[in-house]
């Protein structure tokens, strides 16, 4: 159902205004604290026009680009999970009434959101979280509500970052499904414009209402060329052949201790990972003891408390925690949810303060003893 | 309204700046709720009226720096059912523990006009070096919300929910961009315990480690990264020598970069 249309650069504001008029809170990329972050945007002037990101293990820098692309960057420190599966959320309040108590389940109001600039690896990450949080035996109603009220305006990648490896994970750099509209940004002698593909009924409706012109053969070709460029320039690669068996047969590999000597157990990798979903549930009481609240907060397998059960913590060493995280991501996840837990976005490499590289660790386990 | 028996709370000061005990007065909105539930029995900063001990809970601020204080803390321990130390001085020796890395006689002669009047120990030490401590509230200064949580947990007979994980988790939960990765500013956040809501990174500053070492801190690996930022050995030493300089993991990290 490939409906290829063209959205001129100067009409991008029309898309944003259209979404806003339609009642969507428009979330998109914008600059804050020297990085591209996802926040509510009002207009194209909020977009990181003309900026690209240079990424490597433990390093992220923004730089002026030669072009005025809106989406020249790759991915920033945040992912869309902050909106679908927020860092902290009140679940319920309980109040004492005489000898009994009342439980008031926190009733979330649905917010219609349009995510603008979703990368193909991020769509893949949402599909992974969908499996965990709403397609399995236990459904997270809050996640489902946010997910069902979100529309996805994807942007295919025309550039690969220094820590990207979506090609290895089969998740990009072109989105094949899971979007309402997918854009490919084109800047050449024919001007600055977006190739538009509708991927859902909502998307087709939007394209129709925006009354966009048809894309030419050369536009489609330029789009393919741009995406091929990203494909050919992945900063990292990860050999996934037999990765599950590889990790299952190497629990005692010396590399785990080596990784642990560098690992800070700071949890940054899990916080920035777009598929990590672990949370802790905190109960807070007030001073009188008559009112209690239950909160859910992002948690991480890198804390000692994460594996605390009666009698103590199971994973006390940094080694066991790093091994658990990487083995879960690349191996246990397949048994548990039928997919890899890694989408190749590279965030865990870039945002590790000491630049531990999951692709490098996997390579070392494969090629050394 | 309050309960039948209000537990008695005492606040004690040792070598410190008073900032941590003033956090109790800073509770403002919650202060009346606190006094509804607990009797502030001995808190000279708040009231001259002193109720005699023993006390249900003692909050102890400050480090032990004199022989007189080294005895006084034992008396306080004996008159307290629960003893909680508050702040970097009480939990780690404080900024005044910098003397522990030098000769106190040298400091005395530089700082004081008449050093012969100064009667002090050669080291500034945390309370736990002297008596049994029931709980530590970290920070320079402590966090108001953690103090309220501690009192609340005590009143309901549960463990305080004060996580020992990194500052990084707080940064990420509030959406702060990592200053170390995005700007190359050295930051102690990955080895420091949370509790400040990651205040400094939210103002584009690296963490100074006010809440002391987190659980299982890997200061060696962080130091290697600091070297990659072209920090000198002396600068790395100084980074770990702040308010929690004498907390063991930070002490070892700074000593490893001496000379």
Coordinates of C-alpha atoms in Angstrom, one line a residue:
Chain A
X1 CA 0.0 0.0 0.0
X2 CA 3.0 2.3 -0.6
X3 CA 1.5 5.7 -1.1
X4 CA 4.4 7.9 -1.8
X5 CA 3.9 11.6 -1.4
X6 CA 6.1 14.7 -1.1
X7 CA 6.0 17.1 1.8
X8 CA 8.1 20.3 1.1
X9 CA 10.3 21.5 3.9
X10 CA 8.3 24.7 4.2
X11 CA 5.1 22.7 4.7
X12 CA 6.5 20.7 7.6
X13 CA 4.8 23.3 9.9
X14 CA 1.5 22.4 8.3
X15 CA 2.0 18.8 9.5
X16 CA 2.7 20.0 13.1
X17 CA -0.2 22.4 13.1
X18 CA -2.5 19.7 11.6
X19 CA -1.6 17.4 14.5
X20 CA -2.0 20.1 17.1
X21 CA -5.4 21.1 15.7
X22 CA -6.4 17.5 15.7
X23 CA -5.9 17.5 19.5
X24 CA -2.5 15.8 19.6
X25 CA 0.3 16.8 21.9
X26 CA 3.2 16.9 19.5
X27 CA 6.4 15.4 20.9
X28 CA 9.5 15.7 18.8
X29 CA 13.2 16.3 18.9
X30 CA 14.6 19.5 20.3
X31 CA 17.8 20.7 21.8
X32 CA 18.4 20.8 25.5
X33 CA 21.6 20.6 27.6
X34 CA 23.8 19.9 24.5
X35 CA 21.7 17.0 23.3
X36 CA 18.7 16.1 21.2
X37 CA 15.9 15.3 23.6
X38 CA 12.2 14.5 23.0
X39 CA 9.8 17.1 24.3
X40 CA 6.6 18.9 23.3
X41 CA 7.2 21.0 20.3
X42 CA 5.1 23.8 18.9
X43 CA 6.7 24.5 15.6
X44 CA 9.5 23.6 13.2
X45 CA 11.7 26.2 15.0
X46 CA 11.9 23.8 17.9
X47 CA 13.5 21.1 15.8
X48 CA 17.3 20.6 15.8
X49 CA 17.7 22.1 12.4
X50 CA 21.2 21.8 11.0
X51 CA 22.6 19.8 13.9
X52 CA 24.1 16.4 13.9
X53 CA 25.4 14.2 16.7
X54 CA 28.8 12.6 16.9
X55 CA 28.7 9.5 19.0
X56 CA 31.2 7.0 20.4
X57 CA 31.6 4.9 23.5
X58 CA 31.0 7.3 26.4
X59 CA 30.9 10.4 24.2
X60 CA 28.2 12.5 22.6
X61 CA 28.7 15.8 20.9
X62 CA 26.5 18.0 18.8
X63 CA 28.0 19.7 15.8
X64 CA 26.8 22.0 13.1
X65 CA 25.9 20.1 10.0
X66 CA 26.6 21.1 6.3
X67 CA 22.9 20.8 5.6
X68 CA 19.8 22.3 7.3
X69 CA 18.3 18.9 7.9
X70 CA 15.6 18.8 10.6
X71 CA 16.5 15.2 11.4
X72 CA 20.3 15.1 10.8
X73 CA 21.0 13.7 14.2
X74 CA 20.6 10.0 15.0
X75 CA 19.2 9.3 18.5
X76 CA 19.7 11.2 21.7
X77 CA 19.8 10.0 25.4
X78 CA 16.1 9.6 25.7
X79 CA 13.7 7.2 24.1
X80 CA 9.9 7.2 23.7
X81 CA 9.6 4.9 26.7
X82 CA 9.6 8.0 28.9
X83 CA 6.1 8.8 27.6
X84 CA 4.8 5.2 27.3
X85 CA 6.3 3.8 30.5
X86 CA 7.2 7.0 32.4
X87 CA 10.1 7.2 35.0
X88 CA 7.7 7.5 37.9
X89 CA 4.0 7.0 38.1
X90 CA 1.6 7.0 41.0
X91 CA -0.4 3.8 41.0
X92 CA -2.7 4.3 43.9
X93 CA -3.6 6.1 47.1
X94 CA -4.9 4.4 50.2
X95 CA -6.7 6.4 53.0
X96 CA -7.6 5.2 56.4
X97 CA -11.3 5.6 57.1
X98 CA -12.2 4.6 60.7
X99 CA -11.2 1.0 61.1
X100 CA -11.0 0.3 57.4
X101 CA -9.3 2.0 54.4
X102 CA -10.2 3.2 50.9
X103 CA -8.0 2.4 47.9
X104 CA -8.2 5.0 45.1
X105 CA -6.6 3.7 42.0
X106 CA -4.9 6.5 40.2
X107 CA -7.0 7.1 37.1
X108 CA -5.0 8.2 34.2
X109 CA -6.5 10.5 31.7
X110 CA -5.7 9.5 28.1
X111 CA -3.4 12.0 26.4
X112 CA -3.4 11.9 22.6
X113 CA 0.2 12.2 21.5
X114 CA 1.9 12.4 18.2
X115 CA 5.5 11.2 18.3
X116 CA 7.4 13.0 15.5
X117 CA 10.8 11.7 14.5
X118 CA 10.6 8.1 15.7
X119 CA 13.5 6.1 14.3
X120 CA 13.1 2.7 12.9
X121 CA 15.1 1.1 15.8
X122 CA 12.8 3.0 18.2
X123 CA 9.7 1.5 16.4
X124 CA 11.3 -1.9 16.9
X125 CA 11.9 -1.0 20.6
X126 CA 8.2 -0.1 21.0
X127 CA 7.3 -3.5 19.4
X128 CA 9.5 -5.2 22.0
X129 CA 7.9 -3.3 24.9
X130 CA 4.4 -4.0 23.4
X131 CA 5.2 -7.7 23.7
X132 CA 6.3 -7.4 27.3
X133 CA 3.8 -4.9 28.6
X134 CA 0.6 -5.4 26.6
X135 CA 0.7 -8.5 24.5
X136 CA 1.6 -11.1 27.1
X137 CA -0.5 -12.6 29.9
X138 CA -0.1 -9.5 32.0
X139 CA -1.2 -6.2 30.5
X140 CA 0.0 -2.9 31.9
X141 CA -3.1 -0.7 31.5
X142 CA -1.1 2.5 31.8
X143 CA 1.3 1.5 29.0
X144 CA -1.6 0.3 26.8
X145 CA -3.5 3.6 27.3
X146 CA -0.5 5.7 26.3
X147 CA 0.4 3.4 23.4
X148 CA -3.1 3.3 22.0
X149 CA -3.3 7.1 22.1
X150 CA 0.0 7.7 20.3
X151 CA 0.5 8.0 16.6
X152 CA 3.9 7.5 15.1
X153 CA 5.4 9.8 12.6
X154 CA 8.6 7.9 11.8
X155 CA 11.7 9.3 10.2
X156 CA 13.9 6.9 8.3
X157 CA 17.7 7.3 8.9
X158 CA 19.7 8.9 6.2
X159 CA 22.8 9.0 8.4
X160 CA 24.2 6.4 10.8
X161 CA 25.7 7.3 14.2
X162 CA 29.0 6.2 15.6
X163 CA 27.4 3.6 17.9
X164 CA 24.5 2.5 15.6
X165 CA 24.1 -1.2 14.7
X166 CA 20.5 -1.5 13.6
X167 CA 21.5 -3.3 10.5
X168 CA 23.0 -6.1 12.6
X169 CA 19.8 -6.3 14.6
X170 CA 17.5 -6.1 11.6
X171 CA 15.6 -3.1 12.9
X172 CA 16.6 -0.3 10.5
X173 CA 17.6 2.1 9.0
X174 CA 14.2 2.0 7.2
X175 CA 10.9 1.4 9.0
X176 CA 8.9 -1.3 7.4
X177 CA 5.9 -1.2 9.7
X178 CA 4.6 0.1 13.0
X179 CA 4.2 3.7 11.9
X180 CA 1.3 5.9 10.8
X181 CA 3.5 8.0 8.6
X182 CA 7.1 7.4 7.7
X183 CA 9.2 10.3 6.3
X184 CA 12.5 10.3 4.6
X185 CA 14.3 13.6 4.6
X186 CA 15.8 14.6 1.2
X187 CA 18.1 17.5 0.6
X188 CA 19.5 17.7 -2.9
X189 CA 19.4 19.9 -6.1
X190 CA 15.6 19.4 -6.1
X191 CA 15.3 21.1 -2.7
X192 CA 14.7 20.2 0.9
X193 CA 11.7 17.9 1.2
X194 CA 10.3 14.8 2.7
X195 CA 9.2 11.6 1.1
X196 CA 6.0 10.5 2.8
X197 CA 4.7 7.0 3.2
X198 CA 1.5 6.2 5.0
X199 CA 1.5 3.0 7.0
X200 CA -2.0 3.0 8.6
X201 CA -5.5 4.1 8.1
X202 CA -4.8 7.1 10.3
X203 CA -1.7 7.8 8.2
X204 CA -3.6 7.6 4.9
X205 CA -6.2 9.9 6.3
X206 CA -3.6 12.5 7.3
X207 CA -1.9 12.3 3.9
X208 CA -5.2 12.8 2.2
X209 CA -6.2 15.8 4.4
X210 CA -2.8 17.4 3.9
X211 CA -3.4 17.2 0.1
X212 CA 0.3 16.3 -0.6
X213 CA 1.6 16.0 -4.1
X214 CA 2.8 12.7 -5.5
X215 CA 6.5 11.7 -5.3
X216 CA 8.4 11.3 -8.5
X217 CA 10.5 8.3 -9.4
X218 CA 13.6 10.3 -8.7
X219 CA 12.3 11.3 -5.2
X220 CA 11.8 7.6 -4.4
X221 CA 15.2 6.8 -5.7
X222 CA 16.8 9.6 -3.7
X223 CA 15.1 8.2 -0.6
X224 CA 16.4 4.7 -1.2
X225 CA 19.9 6.1 -1.8
X226 CA 19.8 8.1 1.5
X227 CA 18.7 5.1 3.5
X228 CA 21.4 2.9 1.7
X229 CA 23.9 5.5 2.8
X230 CA 22.9 5.0 6.5
X231 CA 23.0 1.2 6.0
X232 CA 26.5 1.3 4.7
X233 CA 27.9 3.5 7.4
X234 CA 26.9 1.7 10.7
X235 CA 29.3 2.7 13.5
X236 CA 29.1 -0.7 15.0
X237 CA 28.3 -4.3 14.1
X238 CA 27.1 -7.2 16.2
X239 CA 27.3 -10.8 14.9
X240 CA 24.0 -12.3 16.1
X241 CA 24.5 -15.7 14.7
X242 CA 23.9 -18.3 17.4
X243 CA 24.3 -15.5 20.0
X244 CA 21.9 -17.2 22.5
X245 CA 23.9 -20.4 22.5
X246 CA 27.1 -18.5 22.6
X247 CA 26.2 -16.7 25.8
X248 CA 24.5 -19.7 27.3
X249 CA 27.7 -21.7 27.0
X250 CA 30.0 -18.9 28.2
X251 CA 28.8 -18.0 31.7
X252 CA 32.4 -18.5 33.0
X253 CA 34.1 -16.6 30.3
X254 CA 37.0 -14.4 31.6
X255 CA 35.6 -11.4 29.7
X256 CA 32.8 -11.0 32.2
X257 CA 35.3 -10.1 34.9
X258 CA 37.1 -7.8 32.5
X259 CA 33.9 -6.0 31.7
X260 CA 33.1 -5.8 35.4
X261 CA 36.4 -4.1 36.2
X262 CA 35.2 -1.3 33.9
X263 CA 31.5 -1.4 34.8
X264 CA 30.4 1.3 37.2
X265 CA 27.0 -0.4 38.0
X266 CA 25.6 3.1 37.6
X267 CA 22.6 1.8 35.6
X268 CA 22.9 4.4 32.8
X269 CA 22.7 1.7 30.1
X270 CA 19.4 0.4 31.4
X271 CA 17.9 3.8 31.9
X272 CA 18.7 4.9 28.3
X273 CA 17.8 1.5 26.7
X274 CA 14.5 1.8 24.8
X275 CA 13.5 -1.8 25.7
X276 CA 14.5 -2.0 29.4
X277 CA 11.2 -1.9 31.3
X278 CA 12.1 -2.9 34.8
X279 CA 10.5 -0.9 37.6
X280 CA 10.3 -1.0 41.4
X281 CA 7.2 -0.3 43.4
X282 CA 7.6 2.0 46.4
X283 CA 5.1 2.5 49.1
X284 CA 5.1 5.9 50.8
X285 CA 3.2 6.7 53.9
X286 CA 2.5 10.1 55.4
X287 CA 3.6 11.1 58.9
X288 CA 0.2 10.3 60.5
X289 CA 0.2 6.8 58.9
X290 CA -3.3 7.4 57.7
X291 CA -2.5 7.9 54.0
X292 CA -0.3 5.8 51.8
X293 CA 0.7 6.1 48.1
X294 CA 2.1 3.5 45.8
X295 CA 4.6 4.6 43.1
X296 CA 6.2 2.8 40.3
X297 CA 9.7 4.0 39.3
X298 CA 12.3 2.9 36.7
X299 CA 14.6 0.4 38.3
X300 CA 17.7 -1.4 37.1
X301 CA 19.3 -4.8 37.3
X302 CA 22.5 -3.0 38.1
X303 CA 21.5 -2.2 41.6
X304 CA 22.1 -4.6 44.5
X305 CA 18.5 -4.2 45.7
X306 CA 17.1 -5.4 42.3
X307 CA 17.9 -9.0 43.0
X308 CA 17.2 -8.8 46.8
X309 CA 15.1 -11.7 48.0
X310 CA 14.6 -13.1 51.5
X311 CA 18.1 -13.5 52.9
X312 CA 19.9 -11.2 50.6
X313 CA 20.8 -10.1 47.2
X314 CA 21.5 -12.8 44.5
X315 CA 23.7 -10.7 42.3
X316 CA 26.2 -9.0 44.7
X317 CA 29.1 -8.7 42.3
X318 CA 29.4 -6.3 39.4
X319 CA 30.3 -9.2 37.2
X320 CA 27.1 -11.0 37.9
X321 CA 25.1 -7.9 37.2
X322 CA 26.7 -7.0 33.9
X323 CA 26.5 -10.6 32.8
X324 CA 22.8 -10.8 33.7
X325 CA 22.0 -7.6 31.8
X326 CA 23.8 -8.5 28.6
X327 CA 22.7 -12.1 28.6
X328 CA 19.1 -11.1 29.2
X329 CA 19.2 -8.5 26.5
X330 CA 20.7 -10.8 23.8
X331 CA 19.7 -14.3 24.9
X332 CA 17.2 -14.9 27.7
X333 CA 14.9 -12.3 26.1
X334 CA 14.6 -14.6 23.1
X335 CA 13.4 -17.5 25.2
X336 CA 11.2 -15.2 27.3
X337 CA 9.6 -13.0 24.7
X338 CA 10.5 -14.4 21.3
X339 CA 12.6 -11.5 20.2
X340 CA 16.0 -10.0 20.9
X341 CA 15.9 -7.4 23.7
X342 CA 18.4 -5.3 21.7
X343 CA 17.4 -3.1 18.8
X344 CA 20.9 -1.8 17.9
X345 CA 20.2 1.9 18.8
X346 CA 23.7 2.2 20.5
X347 CA 22.5 4.2 23.4
X348 CA 24.0 1.9 26.0
X349 CA 27.4 2.4 24.4
X350 CA 27.2 6.2 24.0
X351 CA 25.7 6.9 27.4
X352 CA 27.9 4.5 29.4
X353 CA 30.1 7.0 31.3
X354 CA 33.1 4.7 30.6
X355 CA 32.0 3.6 27.1
X356 CA 31.5 -0.1 27.6
X357 CA 30.4 -1.5 24.3
X358 CA 28.0 -4.4 24.1
X359 CA 29.1 -5.2 20.5
X360 CA 32.7 -5.3 21.7
X361 CA 31.9 -7.5 24.7
X362 CA 29.9 -9.9 22.5
X363 CA 32.8 -10.0 20.0
X364 CA 35.3 -10.7 22.8
X365 CA 33.2 -13.5 24.2
X366 CA 32.9 -15.0 20.7
X367 CA 36.5 -14.8 19.7
X368 CA 38.5 -15.2 22.9
X369 CA 38.5 -17.9 25.6
Chain B
X1 CA -4.2 14.3 65.4
X2 CA -1.2 12.7 67.1
X3 CA -0.8 9.4 68.8
X4 CA -1.2 8.6 72.5
X5 CA 2.5 8.3 73.2
X6 CA 4.7 10.7 71.3
X7 CA 8.2 9.4 70.8
X8 CA 10.9 11.7 72.1
X9 CA 13.3 13.1 69.6
X10 CA 16.7 14.7 70.4
X11 CA 19.1 16.4 68.1
X12 CA 22.8 16.5 68.9
X13 CA 25.6 18.5 67.4
X14 CA 29.3 17.6 67.0
X15 CA 31.9 19.1 64.7
X16 CA 29.6 20.4 61.9
X17 CA 28.1 23.5 60.4
X18 CA 24.5 23.0 61.7
X19 CA 23.1 22.8 58.2
X20 CA 21.9 19.2 58.6
X21 CA 20.0 19.8 61.8
X22 CA 18.5 23.0 60.4
X23 CA 17.0 20.7 57.7
X24 CA 14.5 19.7 60.4
X25 CA 13.4 23.3 60.8
X26 CA 13.4 23.7 57.0
X27 CA 10.6 21.2 56.9
X28 CA 8.3 24.1 57.2
X29 CA 5.1 22.7 55.7
X30 CA 5.6 19.3 57.3
X31 CA 7.0 20.6 60.6
X32 CA 3.7 20.8 62.4
X33 CA 2.8 17.4 61.1
X34 CA 6.1 16.2 62.5
X35 CA 5.4 17.7 65.9
X36 CA 1.9 16.2 65.9
X37 CA 3.5 12.8 65.9
X38 CA 6.8 13.2 67.7
X39 CA 7.9 15.2 70.7
X40 CA 10.9 17.4 69.9
X41 CA 12.5 16.9 73.3
X42 CA 16.0 18.2 73.0
X43 CA 16.8 20.5 70.1
X44 CA 18.6 23.7 71.2
X45 CA 18.5 25.2 67.7
X46 CA 14.7 25.1 68.0
X47 CA 13.8 25.6 71.6
X48 CA 15.5 26.3 75.0
X49 CA 13.0 23.9 76.6
X50 CA 14.8 20.7 77.1
X51 CA 13.0 17.5 78.2
X52 CA 15.3 15.0 80.0
X53 CA 16.3 11.8 78.4
X54 CA 16.3 8.9 77.6
X55 CA 15.2 9.5 74.1
X56 CA 13.4 7.3 71.5
X57 CA 15.3 8.7 68.6
X58 CA 18.5 10.8 68.5
X59 CA 19.6 12.6 65.4
X60 CA 23.4 13.1 65.5
X61 CA 25.1 15.7 63.4
X62 CA 28.8 16.2 63.1
X63 CA 32.1 14.3 63.4
X64 CA 34.2 13.5 66.4
X65 CA 37.2 15.8 66.6
X66 CA 38.0 16.2 70.3
X67 CA 38.5 13.8 73.1
X68 CA 35.6 15.5 75.0
X69 CA 33.3 14.7 72.1
X70 CA 34.6 11.1 71.9
X71 CA 33.3 10.6 75.4
X72 CA 30.1 12.6 74.9
X73 CA 28.9 10.4 72.0
X74 CA 28.9 7.4 74.3
X75 CA 26.6 9.2 76.8
X76 CA 24.2 10.0 73.9
X77 CA 24.3 6.5 72.7
X78 CA 23.4 5.2 76.2
X79 CA 20.4 7.6 76.4
X80 CA 19.1 6.8 72.9
X81 CA 17.0 3.8 71.8
X82 CA 17.6 4.6 68.1
X83 CA 20.6 6.6 67.0
X84 CA 20.6 8.1 63.5
X85 CA 23.6 10.0 62.1
X86 CA 22.8 12.8 59.7
X87 CA 25.0 14.3 57.1
X88 CA 28.5 13.9 55.7
X89 CA 30.3 14.9 58.9
X90 CA 28.5 12.3 61.0
X91 CA 28.6 9.6 58.4
X92 CA 32.1 10.1 57.0
X93 CA 34.0 12.7 59.0
X94 CA 33.0 15.7 56.8
X95 CA 35.1 18.3 55.1
X96 CA 37.1 18.6 58.3
X97 CA 38.4 15.1 57.7
X98 CA 40.8 16.7 55.2
X99 CA 43.0 17.0 58.2
X100 CA 43.2 13.2 58.2
X101 CA 45.4 13.3 55.1
X102 CA 47.8 15.9 56.7
X103 CA 49.4 16.7 60.0
X104 CA 46.9 18.5 62.2
X105 CA 49.8 20.5 63.9
X106 CA 50.6 22.1 60.5
X107 CA 46.9 23.1 60.1
X108 CA 46.7 24.5 63.6
X109 CA 49.8 26.7 63.1
X110 CA 48.5 28.1 59.8
X111 CA 44.9 28.7 60.8
X112 CA 45.1 29.9 64.4
X113 CA 46.9 32.9 65.9
X114 CA 47.5 31.0 69.1
X115 CA 47.5 27.3 68.2
X116 CA 48.4 26.4 71.8
X117 CA 44.7 27.0 72.8
X118 CA 43.5 24.4 70.3
X119 CA 42.9 21.0 71.8
X120 CA 41.9 18.6 69.0
X121 CA 42.3 15.0 67.9
X122 CA 44.6 14.2 65.0
X123 CA 41.7 12.9 62.9
X124 CA 38.0 13.8 62.3
X125 CA 36.1 10.6 62.4
X126 CA 32.5 9.5 61.7
X127 CA 30.2 8.6 64.6
X128 CA 30.1 4.9 63.6
X129 CA 33.8 4.7 64.4
X130 CA 32.8 5.3 68.1
X131 CA 29.4 3.9 68.8
X132 CA 26.8 1.6 67.1
X133 CA 24.7 3.5 64.6
X134 CA 21.2 2.4 63.7
X135 CA 20.9 4.3 60.4
X136 CA 22.9 6.8 58.3
X137 CA 21.3 9.7 56.5
X138 CA 23.8 10.8 53.9
X139 CA 24.3 14.2 52.3
X140 CA 26.0 17.6 52.6
X141 CA 23.5 18.7 53.7
X142 CA 20.9 15.9 54.1
X143 CA 17.8 15.9 52.0
X144 CA 14.6 17.2 53.7
X145 CA 12.5 14.5 52.0
X146 CA 14.8 11.8 53.2
X147 CA 14.6 13.1 56.7
X148 CA 10.8 13.1 56.6
X149 CA 10.9 9.6 55.2
X150 CA 13.2 8.5 58.0
X151 CA 10.9 9.9 60.7
X152 CA 7.8 8.5 58.9
X153 CA 9.4 5.1 58.6
X154 CA 10.4 5.1 62.3
X155 CA 6.9 6.0 63.3
X156 CA 5.4 3.2 61.3
X157 CA 8.0 0.7 62.3
X158 CA 9.3 0.0 58.8
X159 CA 12.7 0.3 57.0
X160 CA 13.2 3.8 55.5
X161 CA 13.1 3.8 51.7
X162 CA 16.4 5.4 51.0
X163 CA 18.0 3.7 48.0
X164 CA 21.8 3.3 47.9
X165 CA 22.1 3.3 44.1
X166 CA 23.8 5.9 41.9
X167 CA 23.0 9.5 41.3
X168 CA 22.8 8.5 37.6
X169 CA 19.4 6.9 38.2
X170 CA 18.0 10.2 39.5
X171 CA 19.5 12.1 36.6
X172 CA 17.9 9.7 34.1
X173 CA 14.5 9.6 35.9
X174 CA 14.3 13.4 35.8
X175 CA 15.5 13.6 32.1
X176 CA 18.8 15.4 32.8
X177 CA 21.3 14.8 30.0
X178 CA 24.5 13.2 31.2
X179 CA 27.1 16.0 31.7
X180 CA 30.0 13.5 31.5
X181 CA 29.0 12.0 28.2
X182 CA 27.7 15.2 26.5
X183 CA 30.3 17.7 27.7
X184 CA 33.2 15.7 29.2
X185 CA 32.7 17.3 32.6
X186 CA 34.1 14.9 35.3
X187 CA 31.2 13.8 37.5
X188 CA 31.1 11.7 40.6
X189 CA 27.5 10.7 40.0
X190 CA 28.3 7.1 38.9
X191 CA 30.0 6.3 42.2
X192 CA 27.8 8.5 44.5
X193 CA 24.7 7.6 46.4
X194 CA 21.4 9.2 45.2
X195 CA 19.3 11.5 47.4
X196 CA 19.9 15.0 46.1
X197 CA 17.6 14.5 43.1
X198 CA 20.8 14.9 41.0
X199 CA 20.9 18.6 41.6
X200 CA 24.3 19.6 40.1
X201 CA 24.0 17.8 36.8
X202 CA 20.6 19.6 36.3
X203 CA 22.6 22.8 36.3
X204 CA 25.3 21.4 34.0
X205 CA 27.7 20.7 36.7
X206 CA 29.4 17.4 37.6
X207 CA 28.4 15.7 40.8
X208 CA 30.6 16.6 43.8
X209 CA 29.8 13.4 45.7
X210 CA 27.9 15.1 48.6
X211 CA 26.0 11.9 49.4
X212 CA 29.1 9.8 49.6
X213 CA 29.9 6.5 48.0
X214 CA 27.0 4.5 46.6
X215 CA 26.7 0.7 47.0
X216 CA 29.6 -1.2 45.2
X217 CA 31.3 2.0 43.8
X218 CA 33.9 1.4 41.1
X219 CA 36.1 4.4 41.7
X220 CA 39.0 2.8 39.8
X221 CA 37.1 2.7 36.5
X222 CA 35.8 6.2 36.9
X223 CA 39.3 7.4 37.6
X224 CA 40.5 5.8 34.3
X225 CA 37.8 7.8 32.5
X226 CA 38.8 11.0 34.3
X227 CA 42.3 10.5 33.0
X228 CA 40.9 10.3 29.5
X229 CA 39.5 13.8 30.2
X230 CA 43.1 14.9 30.7
X231 CA 42.6 15.3 34.4
X232 CA 45.9 15.3 36.3
X233 CA 46.5 12.9 39.2
X234 CA 46.2 15.8 41.6
X235 CA 42.9 16.9 40.1
X236 CA 41.5 13.3 40.4
X237 CA 42.8 13.2 44.0
X238 CA 41.0 16.5 44.8
X239 CA 37.8 15.3 43.1
X240 CA 37.5 12.4 45.6
X241 CA 38.6 14.7 48.5
X242 CA 35.4 16.6 49.2
X243 CA 32.8 16.4 51.9
X244 CA 33.1 12.6 52.0
X245 CA 36.9 12.4 51.6
X246 CA 37.3 10.0 54.5
X247 CA 34.5 7.6 53.4
X248 CA 36.6 4.5 52.6
X249 CA 36.0 4.1 48.8
X250 CA 36.6 7.8 48.2
X251 CA 39.6 7.8 50.6
X252 CA 41.2 4.9 48.7
X253 CA 40.6 6.5 45.4
X254 CA 42.2 9.8 46.4
X255 CA 45.1 8.0 48.1
X256 CA 45.7 6.0 44.9
X257 CA 46.3 9.4 43.1
X258 CA 48.6 10.8 45.6
X259 CA 52.0 11.6 44.1

